[in-house]
Amino acid sequence: MATPIARRTVLGAGLAAVLAGCGGKKTATSSGSGGVTTLTYWSSLRGSDGVVAKFNESHPNIHVRLTDTPAGASGTNAKIYNAFKAGNAPDLITLEQADVTQFALDGVLADITNRVSEDTLSKLSPQAVGWATFAGRTYALPTDVEPFVMFYNKTLLEKYGLDVPTTWDEYRSMGQTLQKKTGGKVKPALQD
């Protein structure tokens, strides 16, 4: 017997989110009480097959069925929009963090704020959680966060008496200070 799901869950290349209205057709199914729930998952992330296999192995009452999809706006994103409009979107998808806001604005993602515990959020990078948040509401969860690295010229910073920045605001301020002190020879990477 199919169990209706009011909202779709989306895993992201970087984020997990929830699809809002599903149109009509539901892909998540259950074989009844004590049965196995099957979820469909579209992913363009390399290695998703291994993650899905481990998940299926450790969750006997949930089975995730993976479909590899092409990456990018004309790949998975276009497929998601088309499937969403047609009412047959998958339960889980990969989604780049940069796309969360647009998907949320378009009504494709559901607000999962009340579905995510503070304990879960506290275990995640605040920056990554911020990428999954729009207008103060959570629409996704980070699943694969890539590191940011900053390179700097130690000699240049020492010459102008500057400390290595530890926040984006400090980084922006340092760039503006360097631009002024060097007569514009050094341009700030972050500008307002």
Coordinates of C-alpha atoms in Angstrom, one line a residue, residues 2-184:
A2 CA 1.4 3.4 -0.9
T3 CA 1.9 5.8 1.9
P4 CA 1.4 9.5 0.8
I5 CA 4.2 11.9 1.7
A6 CA 3.1 15.5 1.8
R7 CA 6.6 16.8 1.1
R8 CA 9.6 15.6 -0.8
T9 CA 13.1 15.3 0.8
V10 CA 16.1 16.5 -1.2
L11 CA 19.7 15.7 -0.5
G12 CA 22.2 18.2 -1.8
A13 CA 25.6 18.3 -3.3
G14 CA 26.5 20.2 -0.3
L15 CA 22.9 20.3 1.0
A16 CA 19.8 18.3 1.8
A17 CA 16.5 20.0 1.4
V18 CA 12.8 19.2 1.1
L19 CA 10.7 19.5 -2.0
A20 CA 7.4 21.3 -1.3
G21 CA 4.2 20.2 -3.1
C22 CA 4.6 17.0 -5.1
G23 CA 1.8 17.6 -7.5
G24 CA 0.0 14.3 -7.2
K25 CA 2.1 11.3 -7.8
K26 CA 4.0 10.1 -4.7
T27 CA 7.2 8.1 -5.2
A28 CA 7.8 7.2 -1.6
T29 CA 6.0 3.9 -0.9
S30 CA 5.6 1.6 2.0
S31 CA 4.7 -2.0 2.0
G32 CA 2.5 -1.5 5.1
S33 CA 3.0 -1.6 8.8
G34 CA 6.4 -3.0 9.6
G35 CA 7.2 -2.9 5.9
V36 CA 9.9 -1.2 4.0
T37 CA 9.6 2.4 2.8
T38 CA 11.2 3.1 -0.6
L39 CA 12.5 6.5 -1.4
T40 CA 13.8 7.7 -4.9
Y41 CA 17.0 9.7 -5.0
W42 CA 18.4 11.6 -7.9
S43 CA 22.1 12.5 -7.5
S44 CA 24.9 13.9 -9.6
L45 CA 27.5 13.4 -6.8
R46 CA 30.2 10.8 -7.4
G47 CA 30.2 8.3 -4.6
S48 CA 26.4 8.5 -4.0
D49 CA 26.1 4.8 -4.8
G50 CA 28.3 4.0 -1.8
V51 CA 26.5 6.3 0.5
V52 CA 23.2 4.8 -0.5
A53 CA 24.4 1.3 -0.1
K54 CA 25.6 2.0 3.4
F55 CA 22.4 3.8 4.3
N56 CA 20.3 0.9 3.0
E57 CA 22.4 -1.6 4.9
S58 CA 22.0 0.3 8.2
H59 CA 18.3 1.1 7.8
P60 CA 16.3 -2.1 7.1
N61 CA 12.9 -0.4 7.0
I62 CA 14.0 2.2 4.5
H63 CA 15.2 1.5 1.0
V64 CA 16.7 4.3 -1.1
R65 CA 16.7 3.8 -4.9
L66 CA 19.4 5.9 -6.6
T67 CA 19.3 7.4 -10.1
D68 CA 22.5 9.0 -11.4
T69 CA 21.7 12.4 -13.0
P70 CA 23.9 14.9 -14.9
A71 CA 25.3 17.8 -12.8
G72 CA 24.5 21.5 -13.2
A73 CA 21.6 23.8 -14.1
S74 CA 20.8 22.0 -17.3
G75 CA 21.2 18.6 -15.7
T76 CA 19.7 17.7 -12.3
N77 CA 18.2 21.2 -11.7
A78 CA 16.2 21.2 -14.9
K79 CA 15.1 17.6 -14.3
I80 CA 13.9 18.5 -10.8
Y81 CA 11.9 21.5 -12.0
N82 CA 10.3 19.5 -14.7
A83 CA 9.5 16.6 -12.4
F84 CA 8.2 18.9 -9.7
K85 CA 5.9 20.7 -12.2
A86 CA 4.7 17.3 -13.5
G87 CA 4.0 16.1 -10.0
N88 CA 6.5 13.2 -10.1
A89 CA 9.6 14.6 -8.4
P90 CA 11.9 12.1 -6.6
D91 CA 12.0 12.0 -2.8
L92 CA 15.7 12.9 -2.6
I93 CA 18.0 14.9 -4.9
T94 CA 21.4 16.5 -4.9
L95 CA 21.3 20.3 -4.9
E96 CA 24.2 22.8 -4.9
Q97 CA 24.0 25.2 -2.0
A98 CA 23.9 28.2 -4.4
D99 CA 20.5 26.9 -5.7
V100 CA 18.7 26.6 -2.4
T101 CA 17.4 30.2 -2.4
Q102 CA 16.0 30.0 -5.9
F103 CA 14.4 26.6 -5.3
A104 CA 12.9 27.9 -2.1
L105 CA 11.6 31.1 -3.8
D106 CA 10.0 29.0 -6.6
G107 CA 8.2 26.9 -4.0
V108 CA 10.0 23.7 -4.9
L109 CA 11.6 23.3 -1.5
A110 CA 9.6 23.0 1.7
D111 CA 10.4 24.7 5.0
I112 CA 11.9 22.0 7.2
T113 CA 12.7 24.2 10.1
N114 CA 10.4 22.3 12.5
R115 CA 11.7 19.0 11.3
V116 CA 15.4 19.6 12.3
S117 CA 16.4 19.4 15.9
E118 CA 18.7 22.0 17.5
D119 CA 20.9 19.0 18.5
T120 CA 21.4 18.2 14.8
L121 CA 22.1 21.8 13.8
S122 CA 24.6 22.2 16.6
K123 CA 26.7 19.3 15.1
L124 CA 27.0 21.1 11.7
S125 CA 29.1 24.0 10.5
P126 CA 27.2 27.2 11.2
Q127 CA 28.3 28.5 7.8
A128 CA 26.9 25.4 6.0
V129 CA 23.7 25.6 7.9
G130 CA 23.5 29.3 6.8
W131 CA 23.7 28.2 3.2
A132 CA 20.7 26.0 3.8
T133 CA 18.7 28.8 5.3
F134 CA 16.6 31.4 3.6
A135 CA 14.6 34.2 5.2
G136 CA 15.3 32.7 8.6
R137 CA 13.9 29.3 7.7
T138 CA 15.7 26.0 7.0
Y139 CA 15.2 24.5 3.6
A140 CA 18.2 22.1 3.5
L141 CA 20.9 20.5 5.5
P142 CA 24.6 20.2 4.5
T143 CA 25.7 16.8 3.4
D144 CA 29.0 17.4 1.6
V145 CA 30.8 20.6 2.5
E146 CA 33.9 21.6 0.7
P147 CA 36.6 23.5 2.6
F148 CA 37.5 27.1 1.9
V149 CA 41.2 27.9 2.0
M150 CA 42.8 31.4 2.3
F151 CA 46.3 32.1 1.0
Y152 CA 48.0 35.3 2.1
N153 CA 51.3 37.0 1.7
K154 CA 52.9 37.1 5.2
T155 CA 55.5 39.6 4.1
L156 CA 52.9 42.0 2.8
L157 CA 50.8 41.8 5.9
E158 CA 53.8 42.4 8.1
K159 CA 54.9 45.3 6.0
Y160 CA 51.6 47.1 6.6
G161 CA 51.1 45.9 10.2
L162 CA 48.1 43.8 9.5
D163 CA 46.9 40.6 11.2
V164 CA 45.7 37.5 9.3
P165 CA 41.9 37.8 9.1
T166 CA 39.8 35.2 10.8
T167 CA 36.3 36.4 9.6
W168 CA 34.9 37.5 6.2
D169 CA 34.5 41.0 7.7
E170 CA 38.1 41.2 8.8
Y171 CA 39.1 39.9 5.3
R172 CA 37.1 42.6 3.6
S173 CA 38.5 45.3 5.9
M174 CA 42.1 44.1 5.4
G175 CA 41.6 44.2 1.6
Q176 CA 40.3 47.8 1.8
T177 CA 43.2 48.8 4.1
L178 CA 45.7 47.3 1.8
Q179 CA 44.2 49.0 -1.2
K180 CA 44.5 52.4 0.6
K181 CA 48.0 51.8 1.9
T182 CA 49.3 50.6 -1.5
G183 CA 47.6 53.4 -3.5
G184 CA 45.4 50.9 -5.2

